[in-house]
């Protein structure tokens, strides 16, 4: 199982992290710190990590 965490702009990739495991909150939250920002859009699926209360608070803030 692989997990891919891409960050995109209109100009292409800003960052991409590929892991050979499931993504944990401890790894995902630092990746999300710069976002959401002005003109940001978050696209997430129904992965368990996307329902984490701390992540939801980061998104809502």
PDB file of N, CA and C in Angstrom:
ATOM      1  N   UNK A   1       0.844  -1.172   0.000  1.00  0.00           N
ATOM      2  CA  UNK A   1       0.000   0.000   0.000  1.00  0.00           C
ATOM      3  C   UNK A   1       0.892   1.239   0.000  1.00  0.00           C
ATOM      4  N   UNK A   2       0.544   2.175  -0.850  1.00  0.00           N
ATOM      5  CA  UNK A   2       1.254   3.449  -0.930  1.00  0.00           C
ATOM      6  C   UNK A   2       0.283   4.589  -0.647  1.00  0.00           C
ATOM      7  N   UNK A   3       0.792   5.660  -0.087  1.00  0.00           N
ATOM      8  CA  UNK A   3       0.026   6.883   0.121  1.00  0.00           C
ATOM      9  C   UNK A   3       0.767   8.000  -0.589  1.00  0.00           C
ATOM     10  N   UNK A   4       0.038   8.806  -1.352  1.00  0.00           N
ATOM     11  CA  UNK A   4       0.623   9.935  -2.072  1.00  0.00           C
ATOM     12  C   UNK A   4      -0.041  11.211  -1.571  1.00  0.00           C
ATOM     13  N   UNK A   5       0.772  12.170  -1.137  1.00  0.00           N
ATOM     14  CA  UNK A   5       0.280  13.465  -0.676  1.00  0.00           C
ATOM     15  C   UNK A   5       0.814  14.545  -1.615  1.00  0.00           C
ATOM     16  N   UNK A   6       0.058  14.896  -2.656  1.00  0.00           N
ATOM     17  CA  UNK A   6       0.515  15.941  -3.570  1.00  0.00           C
ATOM     18  C   UNK A   6      -0.012  17.316  -3.162  1.00  0.00           C
ATOM     19  N   UNK A   7       0.753  18.342  -3.460  1.00  0.00           N
ATOM     20  CA  UNK A   7       0.325  19.728  -3.318  1.00  0.00           C
ATOM     21  C   UNK A   7       0.502  20.368  -4.684  1.00  0.00           C
ATOM     22  N   UNK A   8      -0.575  20.919  -5.222  1.00  0.00           N
ATOM     23  CA  UNK A   8      -0.565  21.446  -6.583  1.00  0.00           C
ATOM     24  C   UNK A   8      -0.899  22.927  -6.618  1.00  0.00           C
ATOM     25  N   UNK A   9      -0.374  23.605  -7.631  1.00  0.00           N
ATOM     26  CA  UNK A   9      -0.791  24.958  -7.967  1.00  0.00           C
ATOM     27  C   UNK A   9      -1.147  24.952  -9.445  1.00  0.00           C
ATOM     28  N   UNK A  10      -1.551  26.082  -9.962  1.00  0.00           N
ATOM     29  CA  UNK A  10      -1.821  26.172 -11.395  1.00  0.00           C
ATOM     30  C   UNK A  10      -0.555  25.948 -12.216  1.00  0.00           C
ATOM     31  N   UNK A  11       0.609  26.162 -11.590  1.00  0.00           N
ATOM     32  CA  UNK A  11       1.884  25.987 -12.276  1.00  0.00           C
ATOM     33  C   UNK A  11       2.450  24.573 -12.159  1.00  0.00           C
ATOM     34  N   UNK A  12       1.820  23.718 -11.372  1.00  0.00           N
ATOM     35  CA  UNK A  12       2.307  22.348 -11.223  1.00  0.00           C
ATOM     36  C   UNK A  12       2.462  21.960  -9.765  1.00  0.00           C
ATOM     37  N   UNK A  13       3.292  20.950  -9.532  1.00  0.00           N
ATOM     38  CA  UNK A  13       3.503  20.433  -8.185  1.00  0.00           C
ATOM     39  C   UNK A  13       4.330  21.391  -7.341  1.00  0.00           C
ATOM     40  N   UNK A  14       3.920  21.596  -6.099  1.00  0.00           N
ATOM     41  CA  UNK A  14       4.699  22.344  -5.116  1.00  0.00           C
ATOM     42  C   UNK A  14       5.481  21.351  -4.272  1.00  0.00           C
ATOM     43  N   UNK A  15       4.799  20.280  -3.885  1.00  0.00           N
ATOM     44  CA  UNK A  15       5.422  19.242  -3.068  1.00  0.00           C
ATOM     45  C   UNK A  15       4.680  17.937  -3.285  1.00  0.00           C
ATOM     46  N   UNK A  16       5.374  16.857  -3.039  1.00  0.00           N
ATOM     47  CA  UNK A  16       4.744  15.548  -3.138  1.00  0.00           C
ATOM     48  C   UNK A  16       5.472  14.604  -2.191  1.00  0.00           C
ATOM     49  N   UNK A  17       4.703  13.923  -1.379  1.00  0.00           N
ATOM     50  CA  UNK A  17       5.264  12.966  -0.434  1.00  0.00           C
ATOM     51  C   UNK A  17       4.660  11.604  -0.752  1.00  0.00           C
ATOM     52  N   UNK A  18       5.491  10.612  -0.991  1.00  0.00           N
ATOM     53  CA  UNK A  18       5.032   9.255  -1.280  1.00  0.00           C
ATOM     54  C   UNK A  18       5.523   8.354  -0.161  1.00  0.00           C
ATOM     55  N   UNK A  19       4.579   7.646   0.452  1.00  0.00           N
ATOM     56  CA  UNK A  19       4.905   6.775   1.583  1.00  0.00           C
ATOM     57  C   UNK A  19       4.493   5.348   1.268  1.00  0.00           C
ATOM     58  N   UNK A  20       5.240   4.415   1.762  1.00  0.00           N
ATOM     59  CA  UNK A  20       4.905   3.003   1.586  1.00  0.00           C
ATOM     60  C   UNK A  20       4.172   2.504   2.834  1.00  0.00           C
ATOM     61  N   UNK A  21       3.108   3.216   3.195  1.00  0.00           N
ATOM     62  CA  UNK A  21       2.313   2.881   4.378  1.00  0.00           C
ATOM     63  C   UNK A  21       1.072   3.769   4.361  1.00  0.00           C
ATOM     64  N   UNK A  22       0.196   3.540   5.310  1.00  0.00           N
ATOM     65  CA  UNK A  22      -0.934   4.442   5.494  1.00  0.00           C
ATOM     66  C   UNK A  22      -0.426   5.726   6.136  1.00  0.00           C
ATOM     67  N   UNK A  23      -1.119   6.804   5.899  1.00  0.00           N
ATOM     68  CA  UNK A  23      -0.708   8.094   6.444  1.00  0.00           C
ATOM     69  C   UNK A  23      -1.297   8.284   7.836  1.00  0.00           C
ATOM     70  N   UNK A  24      -0.456   8.664   8.773  1.00  0.00           N
ATOM     71  CA  UNK A  24      -0.908   8.928  10.140  1.00  0.00           C
ATOM     72  C   UNK A  24      -1.147  10.427  10.318  1.00  0.00           C
ATOM     73  N   UNK A  25      -1.872  10.762  11.362  1.00  0.00           N
ATOM     74  CA  UNK A  25      -2.118  12.166  11.687  1.00  0.00           C
ATOM     75  C   UNK A  25      -0.799  12.889  11.928  1.00  0.00           C
ATOM     76  N   UNK A  26       0.145  12.230  12.590  1.00  0.00           N
ATOM     77  CA  UNK A  26       1.435  12.849  12.898  1.00  0.00           C
ATOM     78  C   UNK A  26       2.213  13.213  11.632  1.00  0.00           C
ATOM     79  N   UNK A  27       1.994  12.506  10.568  1.00  0.00           N
ATOM     80  CA  UNK A  27       2.678  12.805   9.307  1.00  0.00           C
ATOM     81  C   UNK A  27       1.859  13.757   8.434  1.00  0.00           C
ATOM     82  N   UNK A  28       0.536  13.641   8.508  1.00  0.00           N
ATOM     83  CA  UNK A  28      -0.343  14.425   7.639  1.00  0.00           C
ATOM     84  C   UNK A  28      -0.465  15.881   8.081  1.00  0.00           C
ATOM     85  N   UNK A  29      -0.629  16.137   9.378  1.00  0.00           N
ATOM     86  CA  UNK A  29      -0.850  17.505   9.851  1.00  0.00           C
ATOM     87  C   UNK A  29       0.295  18.464   9.522  1.00  0.00           C
ATOM     88  N   UNK A  30       1.568  18.103   9.710  1.00  0.00           N
ATOM     89  CA  UNK A  30       2.638  19.030   9.309  1.00  0.00           C
ATOM     90  C   UNK A  30       2.611  19.337   7.806  1.00  0.00           C
ATOM     91  N   UNK A  31       2.214  18.371   6.996  1.00  0.00           N
ATOM     92  CA  UNK A  31       2.102  18.579   5.553  1.00  0.00           C
ATOM     93  C   UNK A  31       1.006  19.602   5.241  1.00  0.00           C
ATOM     94  N   UNK A  32      -0.026  19.662   6.085  1.00  0.00           N
ATOM     95  CA  UNK A  32      -1.164  20.555   5.874  1.00  0.00           C
ATOM     96  C   UNK A  32      -0.967  21.949   6.454  1.00  0.00           C
ATOM     97  N   UNK A  33       0.048  22.182   7.265  1.00  0.00           N
ATOM     98  CA  UNK A  33       0.194  23.442   8.002  1.00  0.00           C
ATOM     99  C   UNK A  33       0.077  24.699   7.132  1.00  0.00           C
ATOM    100  N   UNK A  34       0.660  24.763   5.933  1.00  0.00           N
ATOM    101  CA  UNK A  34       0.524  25.993   5.149  1.00  0.00           C
ATOM    102  C   UNK A  34      -0.880  26.200   4.581  1.00  0.00           C
ATOM    103  N   UNK A  35      -1.733  25.234   4.681  1.00  0.00           N
ATOM    104  CA  UNK A  35      -3.045  25.274   4.045  1.00  0.00           C
ATOM    105  C   UNK A  35      -4.121  25.084   5.097  1.00  0.00           C
ATOM    106  N   UNK A  36      -5.301  25.499   4.945  1.00  0.00           N
ATOM    107  CA  UNK A  36      -5.756  26.264   3.791  1.00  0.00           C
ATOM    108  C   UNK A  36      -5.361  27.731   3.920  1.00  0.00           C
ATOM    109  N   UNK A  37      -4.959  28.296   2.842  1.00  0.00           N
ATOM    110  CA  UNK A  37      -4.600  29.700   2.782  1.00  0.00           C
ATOM    111  C   UNK A  37      -5.474  30.395   1.758  1.00  0.00           C
ATOM    112  N   UNK A  38      -5.161  31.634   1.473  1.00  0.00           N
ATOM    113  CA  UNK A  38      -5.906  32.398   0.484  1.00  0.00           C
ATOM    114  C   UNK A  38      -5.890  31.649  -0.848  1.00  0.00           C
ATOM    115  N   UNK A  39      -7.042  31.542  -1.462  1.00  0.00           N
ATOM    116  CA  UNK A  39      -7.219  30.866  -2.761  1.00  0.00           C
ATOM    117  C   UNK A  39      -6.871  29.382  -2.720  1.00  0.00           C
ATOM    118  N   UNK A  40      -6.942  28.767  -1.551  1.00  0.00           N
ATOM    119  CA  UNK A  40      -6.668  27.330  -1.432  1.00  0.00           C
ATOM    120  C   UNK A  40      -7.950  26.533  -1.601  1.00  0.00           C
ATOM    121  N   UNK A  41      -7.801  25.352  -2.122  1.00  0.00           N
ATOM    122  CA  UNK A  41      -8.904  24.391  -2.208  1.00  0.00           C
ATOM    123  C   UNK A  41      -8.362  23.050  -1.736  1.00  0.00           C
ATOM    124  N   UNK A  42      -9.072  22.422  -0.828  1.00  0.00           N
ATOM    125  CA  UNK A  42      -8.659  21.119  -0.318  1.00  0.00           C
ATOM    126  C   UNK A  42      -9.531  20.048  -0.947  1.00  0.00           C
ATOM    127  N   UNK A  43      -8.896  19.019  -1.473  1.00  0.00           N
ATOM    128  CA  UNK A  43      -9.626  17.884  -2.036  1.00  0.00           C
ATOM    129  C   UNK A  43      -9.224  16.655  -1.241  1.00  0.00           C
ATOM    130  N   UNK A  44     -10.202  16.070  -0.561  1.00  0.00           N
ATOM    131  CA  UNK A  44      -9.923  14.902   0.268  1.00  0.00           C
ATOM    132  C   UNK A  44     -10.982  13.845  -0.006  1.00  0.00           C
ATOM    133  N   UNK A  45     -10.578  12.602   0.151  1.00  0.00           N
ATOM    134  CA  UNK A  45     -11.530  11.513  -0.015  1.00  0.00           C
ATOM    135  C   UNK A  45     -12.070  11.117   1.359  1.00  0.00           C
ATOM    136  N   UNK A  46     -12.595   9.943   1.475  1.00  0.00           N
ATOM    137  CA  UNK A  46     -13.220   9.509   2.721  1.00  0.00           C
ATOM    138  C   UNK A  46     -12.253   8.731   3.616  1.00  0.00           C
ATOM    139  N   UNK A  47     -10.961   8.988   3.488  1.00  0.00           N
ATOM    140  CA  UNK A  47      -9.960   8.297   4.304  1.00  0.00           C
ATOM    141  C   UNK A  47     -10.179   8.606   5.782  1.00  0.00           C
ATOM    142  N   UNK A  48      -9.859   7.660   6.618  1.00  0.00           N
ATOM    143  CA  UNK A  48     -10.057   7.800   8.067  1.00  0.00           C
ATOM    144  C   UNK A  48      -9.371   9.051   8.614  1.00  0.00           C
ATOM    145  N   UNK A  49      -8.173   9.347   8.145  1.00  0.00           N
ATOM    146  CA  UNK A  49      -7.422  10.506   8.625  1.00  0.00           C
ATOM    147  C   UNK A  49      -8.170  11.813   8.363  1.00  0.00           C
ATOM    148  N   UNK A  50      -8.986  11.866   7.316  1.00  0.00           N
ATOM    149  CA  UNK A  50      -9.706  13.086   6.958  1.00  0.00           C
ATOM    150  C   UNK A  50     -10.864  13.383   7.909  1.00  0.00           C
ATOM    151  N   UNK A  51     -11.174  12.470   8.811  1.00  0.00           N
ATOM    152  CA  UNK A  51     -12.240  12.668   9.794  1.00  0.00           C
ATOM    153  C   UNK A  51     -11.688  13.005  11.176  1.00  0.00           C
ATOM    154  N   UNK A  52     -10.385  13.210  11.274  1.00  0.00           N
ATOM    155  CA  UNK A  52      -9.744  13.508  12.552  1.00  0.00           C
ATOM    156  C   UNK A  52     -10.159  14.898  13.043  1.00  0.00           C
ATOM    157  N   UNK A  53     -10.507  15.004  14.313  1.00  0.00           N
ATOM    158  CA  UNK A  53     -10.994  16.262  14.883  1.00  0.00           C
ATOM    159  C   UNK A  53      -9.965  17.384  14.773  1.00  0.00           C
ATOM    160  N   UNK A  54      -8.700  17.078  15.000  1.00  0.00           N
ATOM    161  CA  UNK A  54      -7.651  18.107  14.907  1.00  0.00           C
ATOM    162  C   UNK A  54      -7.525  18.627  13.477  1.00  0.00           C
ATOM    163  N   UNK A  55      -7.587  17.742  12.503  1.00  0.00           N
ATOM    164  CA  UNK A  55      -7.521  18.158  11.100  1.00  0.00           C
ATOM    165  C   UNK A  55      -8.733  19.011  10.736  1.00  0.00           C
ATOM    166  N   UNK A  56      -9.903  18.608  11.171  1.00  0.00           N
ATOM    167  CA  UNK A  56     -11.116  19.377  10.887  1.00  0.00           C
ATOM    168  C   UNK A  56     -11.001  20.780  11.476  1.00  0.00           C
ATOM    169  N   UNK A  57     -10.436  20.908  12.671  1.00  0.00           N
ATOM    170  CA  UNK A  57     -10.241  22.224  13.287  1.00  0.00           C
ATOM    171  C   UNK A  57      -9.263  23.080  12.490  1.00  0.00           C
ATOM    172  N   UNK A  58      -8.205  22.482  11.944  1.00  0.00           N
ATOM    173  CA  UNK A  58      -7.251  23.219  11.104  1.00  0.00           C
ATOM    174  C   UNK A  58      -7.964  23.745   9.865  1.00  0.00           C
ATOM    175  N   UNK A  59      -8.787  22.924   9.256  1.00  0.00           N
ATOM    176  CA  UNK A  59      -9.495  23.319   8.038  1.00  0.00           C
ATOM    177  C   UNK A  59     -10.507  24.425   8.323  1.00  0.00           C
ATOM    178  N   UNK A  60     -11.217  24.326   9.429  1.00  0.00           N
ATOM    179  CA  UNK A  60     -12.245  25.318   9.761  1.00  0.00           C
ATOM    180  C   UNK A  60     -11.669  26.643  10.246  1.00  0.00           C
ATOM    181  N   UNK A  61     -10.419  26.654  10.697  1.00  0.00           N
ATOM    182  CA  UNK A  61      -9.841  27.891  11.246  1.00  0.00           C
ATOM    183  C   UNK A  61      -9.450  28.876  10.174  1.00  0.00           C
TER     184      UNK A  61
END
